[in-house]
Amino acid sequence: GAVVSQHPSRVICKSGTSVKIECRSLDFQATTMFWYRQFPKQSLMLMATSNEGSKATYEQGVEKDKFLINHASLTLSTLTVTSAHPEDSSFYICSAKPTGNGNTIYFGEGSWLTVV
Amino acid sequence: GQSLEQPSEVTAVEGAIVQINCTYQTSGFYGLSWYQQHDGGAPTFLSYNALDGLEETGRFSSFLSRSDSYGYLLLQELQMKDSASYFCAALLYNQGGKLIFGQGTELSVKP
């Protein structure tokens, strides 16, 4: 079946540094991918919609200069957390829907970010 | 705004049946999905309803009533491994797969 891969699965970074998380659709093309953030014991909160070849659309309250999203190809979107702070520590998950037919959404495995 | 309401927690015993309700208030609603998430893991797709009625997939069934903006997930023959968080999520129309999630229901299955 369709697979969405995220990398890295876990990352620890120092405060003030930047970290990049990749989301790849392995066997389908996705014009649109989505990035979610989930704090412990809370729901998945949509951060932004990643659009291939154009700017991402950010949800209200999400800083676009802090969470940089690049969707350079139909199979890859990246989320870069810039100038990370401990409060950015969270579980980041991407999702993608194959371009074309169907309404099945595929999620990546998620990436645990810890900022120390 | 967009919101989905579901109970925060439910407890049941092995072998029992449990129903997790979800009411939604969204614009551009297209369908209702259900996801299971174990601690530390990614959400796993369980079921999707685009039309009113019941969808059955093994031990899990999901129901949708568009007129009532309501749906539920029914879990039968509960097993210990079903202990997890369950999220309802609204798929929004024509937005390429955008999902808005409820707050999640933590299900605890007791022996």
XYZ file of C-alpha atoms in Angstrom:
227
model
C 0.000 0.000 0.000
C 0.889 3.651 -0.165
C 3.578 4.754 2.234
C 4.641 8.101 3.559
C 8.062 8.209 5.131
C 9.358 10.784 7.573
C 12.935 11.375 8.545
C 14.348 11.649 11.120
C 12.070 9.762 13.466
C 13.762 11.344 16.466
C 16.015 14.365 16.701
C 17.552 16.334 19.517
C 18.868 19.803 18.837
C 20.217 22.699 20.831
C 18.257 25.865 21.408
C 18.820 28.380 18.673
C 19.667 25.876 15.983
C 17.531 24.757 13.065
C 16.339 21.282 12.253
C 14.859 19.899 9.048
C 12.258 17.146 8.861
C 11.535 15.390 5.580
C 8.271 13.878 4.412
C 8.327 11.626 1.362
C 5.570 9.834 -0.448
C 7.256 6.627 -1.553
C 4.948 5.261 -4.208
C 2.601 8.049 -5.159
C 2.675 11.693 -6.095
C 1.173 14.309 -3.819
C 0.514 17.833 -4.981
C -0.435 18.697 -1.434
C 0.991 17.547 1.871
C 0.095 18.622 5.370
C 2.125 19.207 8.494
C 0.681 18.631 11.954
C 2.084 19.131 15.433
C 1.044 17.128 18.430
C 1.947 17.848 22.040
C 1.728 14.984 24.553
C -1.818 13.938 25.381
C -3.222 16.443 22.899
C -4.706 16.302 19.444
C -3.052 16.799 16.098
C -3.042 20.459 15.213
C -2.733 21.386 11.564
C 0.196 23.728 11.068
C 0.267 24.277 7.333
C -0.605 23.020 3.907
C 2.416 22.351 1.740
C 1.810 23.005 -1.956
C 4.155 21.659 -4.603
C 5.797 24.469 -6.485
C 4.220 27.286 -4.500
C 4.156 28.818 -1.049
C 2.756 26.941 1.875
C -0.492 28.012 3.474
C -0.174 28.435 7.215
C -2.889 28.065 9.804
C -3.688 30.971 12.065
C -1.148 31.400 14.810
C 1.636 29.442 13.091
C 4.725 31.540 12.371
C 5.713 31.052 8.762
C 9.203 32.448 9.336
C 9.818 29.973 12.102
C 8.396 26.896 10.418
C 9.732 26.940 6.891
C 8.055 24.580 4.466
C 9.401 23.623 1.081
C 7.606 21.320 -1.343
C 10.114 21.076 -4.130
C 8.806 17.941 -5.810
C 5.650 15.861 -5.990
C 7.075 13.394 -3.508
C 8.937 15.518 -0.980
C 8.008 18.208 1.508
C 10.342 19.507 4.201
C 9.631 21.321 7.433
C 12.465 23.342 8.937
C 12.093 24.523 12.496
C 14.322 27.578 12.706
C 15.873 28.983 15.862
C 14.339 26.173 17.830
C 13.323 26.655 21.455
C 12.373 24.079 24.083
C 8.690 24.920 23.599
C 9.013 23.685 19.999
C 9.643 20.194 21.341
C 6.809 18.139 19.958
C 5.728 15.317 17.658
C 5.572 16.515 14.063
C 3.584 14.459 11.567
C 3.013 14.877 7.874
C 0.216 13.524 5.729
C -0.406 13.240 2.031
C -3.191 12.277 -0.315
C -2.383 10.815 -3.708
C -3.076 13.281 -6.472
C -6.213 12.274 -8.299
C -8.847 9.856 -7.117
C -9.698 8.702 -3.631
C -9.945 10.226 -0.205
C -7.472 8.064 1.677
C -4.971 10.136 3.625
C -1.625 8.589 4.457
C 0.372 9.675 7.470
C 4.082 9.566 7.997
C 5.519 7.825 11.029
C 6.081 11.143 12.768
C 9.179 12.888 14.045
C 9.916 13.522 17.697
C 11.758 16.796 18.168
C 13.425 17.586 21.474
C 15.052 20.984 21.871
C 17.514 21.204 24.749
C -14.577 28.081 13.485
C -13.987 24.442 12.814
C -14.439 22.071 15.727
C -15.053 18.429 16.505
C -16.205 17.275 19.925
C -15.630 13.819 21.352
C -15.428 12.443 24.900
C -12.007 12.732 26.487
C -11.926 9.212 27.858
C -13.835 5.945 27.875
C -13.259 2.780 29.890
C -14.569 -0.660 28.994
C -13.792 -4.324 29.682
C -12.438 -6.942 27.349
C -15.070 -8.436 25.069
C -17.417 -5.512 25.468
C -18.694 -3.043 22.880
C -17.897 0.652 23.089
C -19.154 3.599 21.082
C -17.185 6.823 20.713
C -19.287 9.744 19.565
C -18.173 12.744 17.555
C -20.092 15.891 16.723
C -18.669 18.350 14.300
C -19.068 21.919 13.210
C -17.080 22.610 10.089
C -17.448 24.442 6.843
C -16.759 22.535 3.685
C -17.333 19.152 5.340
C -16.700 16.248 2.988
C -16.453 13.209 5.198
C -15.526 11.870 8.630
C -12.479 9.744 9.328
C -11.412 7.828 12.405
C -7.842 7.230 13.475
C -6.246 5.157 16.200
C -3.063 6.267 17.890
C -0.985 4.363 20.396
C 1.396 6.226 22.685
C 4.412 7.455 20.747
C 3.096 6.319 17.389
C 1.581 7.903 14.312
C -2.166 7.849 13.652
C -3.464 4.732 11.949
C -6.449 5.017 9.644
C -9.500 3.038 10.790
C -12.505 4.137 8.809
C -14.016 6.807 6.615
C -17.621 7.855 5.990
C -18.550 10.121 3.134
C -22.205 9.096 3.045
C -24.773 8.685 5.779
C -24.941 5.242 7.284
C -22.782 2.544 8.728
C -19.437 1.345 7.427
C -18.204 -1.949 8.821
C -14.588 -3.090 8.838
C -14.072 -6.166 10.960
C -14.521 -5.354 14.631
C -14.743 -1.641 13.905
C -17.734 0.178 12.457
C -18.310 3.840 11.844
C -21.511 5.772 11.376
C -22.275 9.181 9.941
C -25.371 11.368 9.956
C -24.772 14.539 7.981
C -28.106 16.050 8.968
C -27.122 15.755 12.639
C -23.429 16.609 12.108
C -22.721 13.483 14.092
C -20.798 10.298 13.787
C -19.535 7.488 15.942
C -16.980 4.733 16.013
C -18.146 1.365 17.324
C -15.595 -1.099 18.602
C -16.771 -4.639 19.222
C -15.186 -7.591 21.026
C -12.753 -5.266 22.728
C -9.215 -6.477 23.232
C -6.498 -5.134 25.494
C -4.560 -3.966 22.447
C -7.431 -1.626 21.579
C -6.362 0.637 24.443
C -5.305 3.770 22.594
C -6.450 7.235 21.641
C -9.106 7.531 18.970
C -9.558 10.649 16.899
C -12.375 11.687 14.647
C -11.291 13.992 11.842
C -13.259 15.968 9.305
C -12.047 15.855 5.733
C -12.626 19.229 4.153
C -14.004 19.521 0.656
C -11.678 20.247 -2.177
C -8.671 21.015 -0.008
C -6.462 18.189 -1.101
C -6.761 16.042 1.986
C -6.938 18.606 4.769
C -8.099 17.041 8.046
C -9.302 18.784 11.169
C -9.016 16.563 14.227
C -11.109 16.232 17.332
C -9.394 16.295 20.696
C -9.219 12.548 20.922
C -10.790 9.915 23.162
C -8.530 7.814 25.327
C -9.908 4.292 25.501
C -8.833 2.062 28.345
C -9.700 -1.620 28.060
C -9.637 -3.479 31.369
C -9.387 -7.250 31.875
